mmCIF file of C-alpha atoms and ligand atoms in Angstrom:
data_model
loop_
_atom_site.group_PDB
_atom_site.id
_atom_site.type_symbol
_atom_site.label_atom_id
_atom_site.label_comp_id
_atom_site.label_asym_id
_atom_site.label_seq_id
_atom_site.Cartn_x
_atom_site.Cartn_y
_atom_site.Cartn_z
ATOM 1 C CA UNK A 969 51.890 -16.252 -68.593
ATOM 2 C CA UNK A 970 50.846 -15.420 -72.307
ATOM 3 C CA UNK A 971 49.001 -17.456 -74.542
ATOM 4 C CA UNK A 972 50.822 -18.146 -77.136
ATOM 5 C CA UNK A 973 51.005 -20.203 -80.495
ATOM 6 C CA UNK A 974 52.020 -23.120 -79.425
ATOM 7 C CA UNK A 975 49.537 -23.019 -76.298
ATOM 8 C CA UNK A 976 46.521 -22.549 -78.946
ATOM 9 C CA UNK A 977 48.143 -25.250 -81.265
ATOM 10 C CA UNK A 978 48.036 -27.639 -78.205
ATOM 11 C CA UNK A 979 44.409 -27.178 -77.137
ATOM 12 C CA UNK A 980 43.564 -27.396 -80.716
ATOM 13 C CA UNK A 981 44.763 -31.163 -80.315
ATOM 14 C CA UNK A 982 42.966 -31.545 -76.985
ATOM 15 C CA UNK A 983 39.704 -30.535 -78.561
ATOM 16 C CA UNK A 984 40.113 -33.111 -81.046
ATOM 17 C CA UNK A 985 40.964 -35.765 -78.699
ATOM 18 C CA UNK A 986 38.018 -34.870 -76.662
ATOM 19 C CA UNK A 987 35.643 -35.444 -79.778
ATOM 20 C CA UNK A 988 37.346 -38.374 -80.601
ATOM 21 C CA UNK A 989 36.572 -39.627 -76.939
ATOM 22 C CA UNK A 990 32.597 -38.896 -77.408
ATOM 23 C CA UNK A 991 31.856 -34.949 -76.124
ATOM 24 C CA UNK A 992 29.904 -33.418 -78.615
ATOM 25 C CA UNK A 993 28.323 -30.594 -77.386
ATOM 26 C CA UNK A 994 29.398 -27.737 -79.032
ATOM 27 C CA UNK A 995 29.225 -25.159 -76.038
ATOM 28 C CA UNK A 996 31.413 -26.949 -73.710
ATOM 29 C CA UNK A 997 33.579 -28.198 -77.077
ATOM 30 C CA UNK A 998 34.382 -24.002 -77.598
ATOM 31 C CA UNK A 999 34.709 -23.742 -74.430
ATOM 32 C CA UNK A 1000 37.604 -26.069 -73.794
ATOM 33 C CA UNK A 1001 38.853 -24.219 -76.942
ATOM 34 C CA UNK A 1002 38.619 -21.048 -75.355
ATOM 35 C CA UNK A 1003 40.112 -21.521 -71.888
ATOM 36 C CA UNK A 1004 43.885 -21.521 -71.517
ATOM 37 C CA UNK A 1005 44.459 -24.202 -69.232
ATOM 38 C CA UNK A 1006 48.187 -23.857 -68.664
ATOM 39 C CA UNK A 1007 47.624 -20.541 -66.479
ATOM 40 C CA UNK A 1008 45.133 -22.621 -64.163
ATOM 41 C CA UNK A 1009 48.781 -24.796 -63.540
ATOM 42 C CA UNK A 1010 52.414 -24.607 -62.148
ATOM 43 C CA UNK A 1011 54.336 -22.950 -64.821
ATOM 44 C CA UNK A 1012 56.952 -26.868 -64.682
ATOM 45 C CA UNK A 1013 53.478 -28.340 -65.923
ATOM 46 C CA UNK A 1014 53.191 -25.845 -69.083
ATOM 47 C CA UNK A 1015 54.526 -29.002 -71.528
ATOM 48 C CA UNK A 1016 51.729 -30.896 -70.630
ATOM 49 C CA UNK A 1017 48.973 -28.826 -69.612
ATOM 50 C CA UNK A 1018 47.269 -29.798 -72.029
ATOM 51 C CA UNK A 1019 47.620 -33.800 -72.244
ATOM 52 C CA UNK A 1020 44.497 -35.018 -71.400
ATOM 53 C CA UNK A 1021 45.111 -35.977 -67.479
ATOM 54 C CA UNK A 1022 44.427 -34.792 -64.112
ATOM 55 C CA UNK A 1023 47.648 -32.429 -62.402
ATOM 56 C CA UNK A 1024 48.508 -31.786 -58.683
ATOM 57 C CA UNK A 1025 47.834 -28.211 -58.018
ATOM 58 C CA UNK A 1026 48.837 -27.771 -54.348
ATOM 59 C CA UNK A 1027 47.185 -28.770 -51.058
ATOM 60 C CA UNK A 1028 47.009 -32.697 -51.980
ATOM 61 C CA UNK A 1029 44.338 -31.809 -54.693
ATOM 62 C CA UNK A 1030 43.975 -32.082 -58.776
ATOM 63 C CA UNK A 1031 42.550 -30.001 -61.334
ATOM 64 C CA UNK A 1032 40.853 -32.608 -62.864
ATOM 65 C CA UNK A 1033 41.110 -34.436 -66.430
ATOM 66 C CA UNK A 1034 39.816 -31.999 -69.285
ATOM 67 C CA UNK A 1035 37.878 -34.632 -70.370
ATOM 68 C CA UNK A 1036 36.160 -35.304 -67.158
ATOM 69 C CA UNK A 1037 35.294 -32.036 -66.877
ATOM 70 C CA UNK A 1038 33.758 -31.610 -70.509
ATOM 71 C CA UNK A 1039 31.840 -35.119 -69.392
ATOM 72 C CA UNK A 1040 30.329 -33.521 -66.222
ATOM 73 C CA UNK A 1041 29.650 -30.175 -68.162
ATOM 74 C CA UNK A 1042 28.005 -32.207 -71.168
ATOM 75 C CA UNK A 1043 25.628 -33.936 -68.618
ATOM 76 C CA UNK A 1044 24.876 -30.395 -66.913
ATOM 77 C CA UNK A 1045 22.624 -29.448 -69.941
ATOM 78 C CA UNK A 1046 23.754 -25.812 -69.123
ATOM 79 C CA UNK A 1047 21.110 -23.214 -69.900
ATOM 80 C CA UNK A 1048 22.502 -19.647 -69.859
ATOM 81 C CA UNK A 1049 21.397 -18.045 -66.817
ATOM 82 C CA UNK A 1050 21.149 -21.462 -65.058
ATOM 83 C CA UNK A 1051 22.357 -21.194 -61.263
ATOM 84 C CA UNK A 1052 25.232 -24.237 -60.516
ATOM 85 C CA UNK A 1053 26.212 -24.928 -57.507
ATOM 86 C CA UNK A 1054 29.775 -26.925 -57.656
ATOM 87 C CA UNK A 1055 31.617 -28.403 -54.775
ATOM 88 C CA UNK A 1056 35.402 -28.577 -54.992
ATOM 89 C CA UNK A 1057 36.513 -25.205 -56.926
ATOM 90 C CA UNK A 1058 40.171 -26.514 -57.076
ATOM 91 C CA UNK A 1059 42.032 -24.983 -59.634
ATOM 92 C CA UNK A 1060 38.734 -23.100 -61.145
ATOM 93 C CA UNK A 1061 39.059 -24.641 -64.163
ATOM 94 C CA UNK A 1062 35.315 -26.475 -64.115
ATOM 95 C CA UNK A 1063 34.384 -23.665 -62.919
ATOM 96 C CA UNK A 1064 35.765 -21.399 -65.737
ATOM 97 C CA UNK A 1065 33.622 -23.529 -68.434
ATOM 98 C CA UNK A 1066 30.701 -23.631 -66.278
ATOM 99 C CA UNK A 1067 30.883 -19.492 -66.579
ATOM 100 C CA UNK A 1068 31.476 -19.817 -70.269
ATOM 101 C CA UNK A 1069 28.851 -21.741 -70.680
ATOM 102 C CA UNK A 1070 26.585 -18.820 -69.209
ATOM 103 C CA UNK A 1071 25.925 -20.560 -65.698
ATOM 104 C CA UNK A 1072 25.293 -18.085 -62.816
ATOM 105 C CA UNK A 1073 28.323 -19.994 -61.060
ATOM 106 C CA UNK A 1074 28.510 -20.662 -57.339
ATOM 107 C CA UNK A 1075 31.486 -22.914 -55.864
ATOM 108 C CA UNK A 1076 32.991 -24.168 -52.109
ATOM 109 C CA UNK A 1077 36.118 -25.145 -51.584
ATOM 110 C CA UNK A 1078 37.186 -26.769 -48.385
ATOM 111 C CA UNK A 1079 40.924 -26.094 -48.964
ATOM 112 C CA UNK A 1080 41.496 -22.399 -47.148
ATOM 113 C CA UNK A 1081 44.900 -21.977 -49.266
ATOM 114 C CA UNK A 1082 43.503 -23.217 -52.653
ATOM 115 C CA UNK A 1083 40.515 -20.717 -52.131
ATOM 116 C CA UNK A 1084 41.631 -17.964 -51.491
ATOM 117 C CA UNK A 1085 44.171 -18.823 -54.261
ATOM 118 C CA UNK A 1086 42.171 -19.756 -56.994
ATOM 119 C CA UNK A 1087 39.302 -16.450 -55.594
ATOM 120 C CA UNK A 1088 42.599 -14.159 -56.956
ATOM 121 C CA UNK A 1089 43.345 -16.064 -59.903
ATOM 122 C CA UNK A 1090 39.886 -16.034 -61.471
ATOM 123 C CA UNK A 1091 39.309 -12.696 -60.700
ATOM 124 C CA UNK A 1092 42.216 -12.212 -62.308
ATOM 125 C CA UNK A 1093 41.336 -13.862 -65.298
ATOM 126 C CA UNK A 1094 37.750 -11.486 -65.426
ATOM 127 C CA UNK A 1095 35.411 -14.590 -64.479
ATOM 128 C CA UNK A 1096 33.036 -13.312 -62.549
ATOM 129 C CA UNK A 1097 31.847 -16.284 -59.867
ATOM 130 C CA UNK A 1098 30.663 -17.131 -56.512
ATOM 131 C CA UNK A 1099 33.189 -18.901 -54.101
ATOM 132 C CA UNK A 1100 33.016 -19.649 -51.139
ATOM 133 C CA UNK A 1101 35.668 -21.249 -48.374
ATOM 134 C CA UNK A 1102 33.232 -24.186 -46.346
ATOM 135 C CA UNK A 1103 32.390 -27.557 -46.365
ATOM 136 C CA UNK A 1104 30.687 -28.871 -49.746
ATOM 137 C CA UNK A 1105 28.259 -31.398 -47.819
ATOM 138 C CA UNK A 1106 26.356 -29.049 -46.462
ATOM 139 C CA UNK A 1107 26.119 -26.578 -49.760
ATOM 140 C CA UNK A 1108 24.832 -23.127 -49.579
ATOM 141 C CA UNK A 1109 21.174 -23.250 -48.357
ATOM 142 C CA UNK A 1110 21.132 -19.525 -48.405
ATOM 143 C CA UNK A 1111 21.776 -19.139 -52.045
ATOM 144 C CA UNK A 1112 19.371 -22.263 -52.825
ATOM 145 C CA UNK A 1113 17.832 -23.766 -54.858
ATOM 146 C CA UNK A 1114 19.765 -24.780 -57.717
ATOM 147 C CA UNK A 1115 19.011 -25.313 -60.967
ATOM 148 C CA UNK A 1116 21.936 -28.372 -61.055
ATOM 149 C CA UNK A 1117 24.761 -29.436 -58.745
ATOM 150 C CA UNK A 1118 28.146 -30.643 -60.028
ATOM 151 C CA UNK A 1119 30.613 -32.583 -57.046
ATOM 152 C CA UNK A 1120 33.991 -32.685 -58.488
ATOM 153 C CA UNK A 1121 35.771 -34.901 -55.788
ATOM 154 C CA UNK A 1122 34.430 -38.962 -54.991
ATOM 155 C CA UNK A 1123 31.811 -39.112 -53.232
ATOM 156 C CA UNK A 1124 31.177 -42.117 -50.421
ATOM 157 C CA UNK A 1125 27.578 -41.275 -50.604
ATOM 158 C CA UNK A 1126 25.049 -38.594 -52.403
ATOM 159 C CA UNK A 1127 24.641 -35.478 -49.605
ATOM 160 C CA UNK A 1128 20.899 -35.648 -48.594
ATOM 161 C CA UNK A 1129 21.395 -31.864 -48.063
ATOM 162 C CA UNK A 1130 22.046 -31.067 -51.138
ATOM 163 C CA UNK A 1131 19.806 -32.774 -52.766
ATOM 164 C CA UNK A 1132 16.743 -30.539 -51.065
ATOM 165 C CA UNK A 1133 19.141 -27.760 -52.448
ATOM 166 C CA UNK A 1134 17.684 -28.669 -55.714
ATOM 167 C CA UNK A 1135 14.827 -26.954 -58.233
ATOM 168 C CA UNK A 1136 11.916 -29.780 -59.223
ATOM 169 C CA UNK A 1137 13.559 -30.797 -62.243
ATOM 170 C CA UNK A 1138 17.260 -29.909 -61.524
ATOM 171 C CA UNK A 1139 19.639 -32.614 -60.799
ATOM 172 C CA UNK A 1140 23.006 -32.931 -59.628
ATOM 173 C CA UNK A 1141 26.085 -35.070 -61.473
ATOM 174 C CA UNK A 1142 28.436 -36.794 -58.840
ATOM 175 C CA UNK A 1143 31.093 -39.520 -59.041
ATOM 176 C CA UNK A 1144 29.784 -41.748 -56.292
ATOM 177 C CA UNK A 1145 32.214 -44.156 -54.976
ATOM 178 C CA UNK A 1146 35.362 -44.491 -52.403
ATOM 179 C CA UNK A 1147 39.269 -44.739 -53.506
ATOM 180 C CA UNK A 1148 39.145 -47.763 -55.934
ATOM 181 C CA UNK A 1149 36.849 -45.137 -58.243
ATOM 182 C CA UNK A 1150 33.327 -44.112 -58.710
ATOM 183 C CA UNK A 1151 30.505 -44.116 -60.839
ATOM 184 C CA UNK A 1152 29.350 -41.120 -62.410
ATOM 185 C CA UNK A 1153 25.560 -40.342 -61.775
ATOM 186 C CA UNK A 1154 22.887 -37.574 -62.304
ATOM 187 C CA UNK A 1155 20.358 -37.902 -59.438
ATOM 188 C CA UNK A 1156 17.157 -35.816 -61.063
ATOM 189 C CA UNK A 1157 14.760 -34.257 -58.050
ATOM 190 C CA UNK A 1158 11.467 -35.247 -59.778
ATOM 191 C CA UNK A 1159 9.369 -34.042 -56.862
ATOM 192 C CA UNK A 1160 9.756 -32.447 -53.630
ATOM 193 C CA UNK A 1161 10.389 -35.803 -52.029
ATOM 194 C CA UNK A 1162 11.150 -38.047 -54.989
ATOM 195 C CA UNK A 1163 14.684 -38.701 -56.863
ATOM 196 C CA UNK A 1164 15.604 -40.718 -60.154
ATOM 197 C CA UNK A 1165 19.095 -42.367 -60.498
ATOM 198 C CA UNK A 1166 21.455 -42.803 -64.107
ATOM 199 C CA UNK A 1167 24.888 -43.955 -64.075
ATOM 200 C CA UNK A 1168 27.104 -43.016 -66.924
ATOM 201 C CA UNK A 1169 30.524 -45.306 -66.014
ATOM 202 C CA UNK A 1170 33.745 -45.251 -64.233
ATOM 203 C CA UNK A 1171 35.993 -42.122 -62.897
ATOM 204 C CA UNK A 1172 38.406 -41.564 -60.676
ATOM 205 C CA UNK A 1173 38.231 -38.667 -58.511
ATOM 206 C CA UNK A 1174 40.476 -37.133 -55.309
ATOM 207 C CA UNK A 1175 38.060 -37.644 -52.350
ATOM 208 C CA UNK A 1176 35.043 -35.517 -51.174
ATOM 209 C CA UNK A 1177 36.063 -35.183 -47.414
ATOM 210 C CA UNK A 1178 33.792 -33.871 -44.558
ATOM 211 C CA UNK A 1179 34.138 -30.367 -42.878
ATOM 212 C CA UNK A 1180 36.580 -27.826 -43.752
ATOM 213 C CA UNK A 1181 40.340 -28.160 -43.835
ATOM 214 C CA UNK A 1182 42.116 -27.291 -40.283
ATOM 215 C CA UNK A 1183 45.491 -25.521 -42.170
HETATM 216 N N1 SAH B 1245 36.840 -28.720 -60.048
HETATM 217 C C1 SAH B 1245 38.266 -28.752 -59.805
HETATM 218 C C2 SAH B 1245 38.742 -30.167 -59.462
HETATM 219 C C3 SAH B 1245 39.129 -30.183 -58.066
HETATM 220 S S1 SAH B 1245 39.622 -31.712 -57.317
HETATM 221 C C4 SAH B 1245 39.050 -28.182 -60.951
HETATM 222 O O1 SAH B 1245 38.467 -27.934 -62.019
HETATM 223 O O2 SAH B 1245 40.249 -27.973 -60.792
HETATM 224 C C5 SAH B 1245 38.434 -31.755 -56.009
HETATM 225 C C6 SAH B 1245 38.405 -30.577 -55.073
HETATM 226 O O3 SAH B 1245 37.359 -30.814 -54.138
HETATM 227 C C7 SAH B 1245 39.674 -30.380 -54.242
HETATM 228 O O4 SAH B 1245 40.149 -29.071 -54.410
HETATM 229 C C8 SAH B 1245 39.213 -30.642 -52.796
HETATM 230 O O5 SAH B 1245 39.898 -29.847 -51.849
HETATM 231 C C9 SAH B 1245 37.737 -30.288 -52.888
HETATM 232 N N2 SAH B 1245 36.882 -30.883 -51.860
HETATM 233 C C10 SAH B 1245 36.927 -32.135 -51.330
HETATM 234 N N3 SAH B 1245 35.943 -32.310 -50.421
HETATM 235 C C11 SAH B 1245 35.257 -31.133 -50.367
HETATM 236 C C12 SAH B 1245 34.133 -30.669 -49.601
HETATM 237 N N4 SAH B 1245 33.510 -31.427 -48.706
HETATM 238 N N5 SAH B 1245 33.707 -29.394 -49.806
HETATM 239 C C13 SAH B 1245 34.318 -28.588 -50.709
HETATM 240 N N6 SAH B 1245 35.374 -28.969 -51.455
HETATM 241 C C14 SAH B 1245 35.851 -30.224 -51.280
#
């Protein structure tokens, strides 16, 4: 699917509505710019890939609100070269800014169909990443530590795993909370043994489930 006019006319409108709903960081601003978020979607969805909501993208799941997604990215505090470790690659589109941002990206998906759909697409697209098909909870310990960890999907509680997947100083952004919404928070690993807590307001995320998928 090209990018055409009217695509870039649209996301010119998105990027103002995101301003006008507080992002200001210009990296992830031009980002959002940059991306072409109707590919990451059904081509029925191309009117309104970019209104500022979440989509359905197959397997139960939802590329999530572009504004969510600058939010996260904003509290990130990407460095280039900084190694990210995000759970739920979904559609690829947080994951697409995080690699235009300059992050050394690395990203699980528990969804074996979405994977290995969204591995092709991004290739596809020339973003060079690091997915993987396995259960978010228990992260990547191989590949650790992290500079920061982004959980796209609710979270009942923060994984204790990944939080030792963490640098001193890193921290991870994560919607805690169940189905009636969650609170987005950046845990910060201050010390090997020691974590602070912000919360920066309400979301509303598809769940972060346990293990991998079975289909
Ligand atoms: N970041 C995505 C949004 C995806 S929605 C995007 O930009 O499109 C959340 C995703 O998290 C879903 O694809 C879901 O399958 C996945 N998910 C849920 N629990 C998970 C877990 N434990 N490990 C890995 N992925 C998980």
């Amino acid at each position: 699917m090209t990018d055409t006019y009217r695509h870039k006319g649209m996301r010119r409108a998105l990027v103002e509505e995101i301003i006008k709903k507080g992002i200001t960081n210009e990296s992830v601003i031009k980002a959002i710019g940059k991306i072409p978020r109707h590919q990451f979607l059904d081509s029925s969805f191309d009117r309104f890939a970019y209104n500022d909501v979440a989509f359905p993208i197959g397997s139960g799941q939802t590329i999530s609100q572009p504004y969510t997604v600058a939010f996260q990215s904003e509290l990130l505090e990407i460095k280039r070269g900084d190694k990210i470790l995000e759970v739920g690659t979904g559609s690829g589109y947080q994951a697409s800014v995080l690699c235009e941002l300059g992050a050394k990206v690395y990203s699980i998906e528990r969804q074996k169909k979405l994977y290995e759909k969204t591995s092709k697409f991004l290739s596809k697209m020339g973003y060079r990443l690091n997915l993987f098909y396995g259960d978010g909870y228990k992260g990547l310990p191989t590949y650790a530590p992290f500079d920061k960890i982004i959980i796209t999907a609710g979270a009942p509680e923060i994984p204790k795993k990944l939080l030792l997947q963490l640098k001193i100083g890193g921290w991870m952004i994560i919607p805690i909370g169940g189905d009636e919404g969650q609170i987005m928070t950046k845990v910060i690993r201050v010390g090997e043994k020691e974590f602070h807590q912000e919360t920066f307001g309400n979301f509303a995320f598809v769940p972060m489930l346990k293990n991998k998928a079975t289909d």
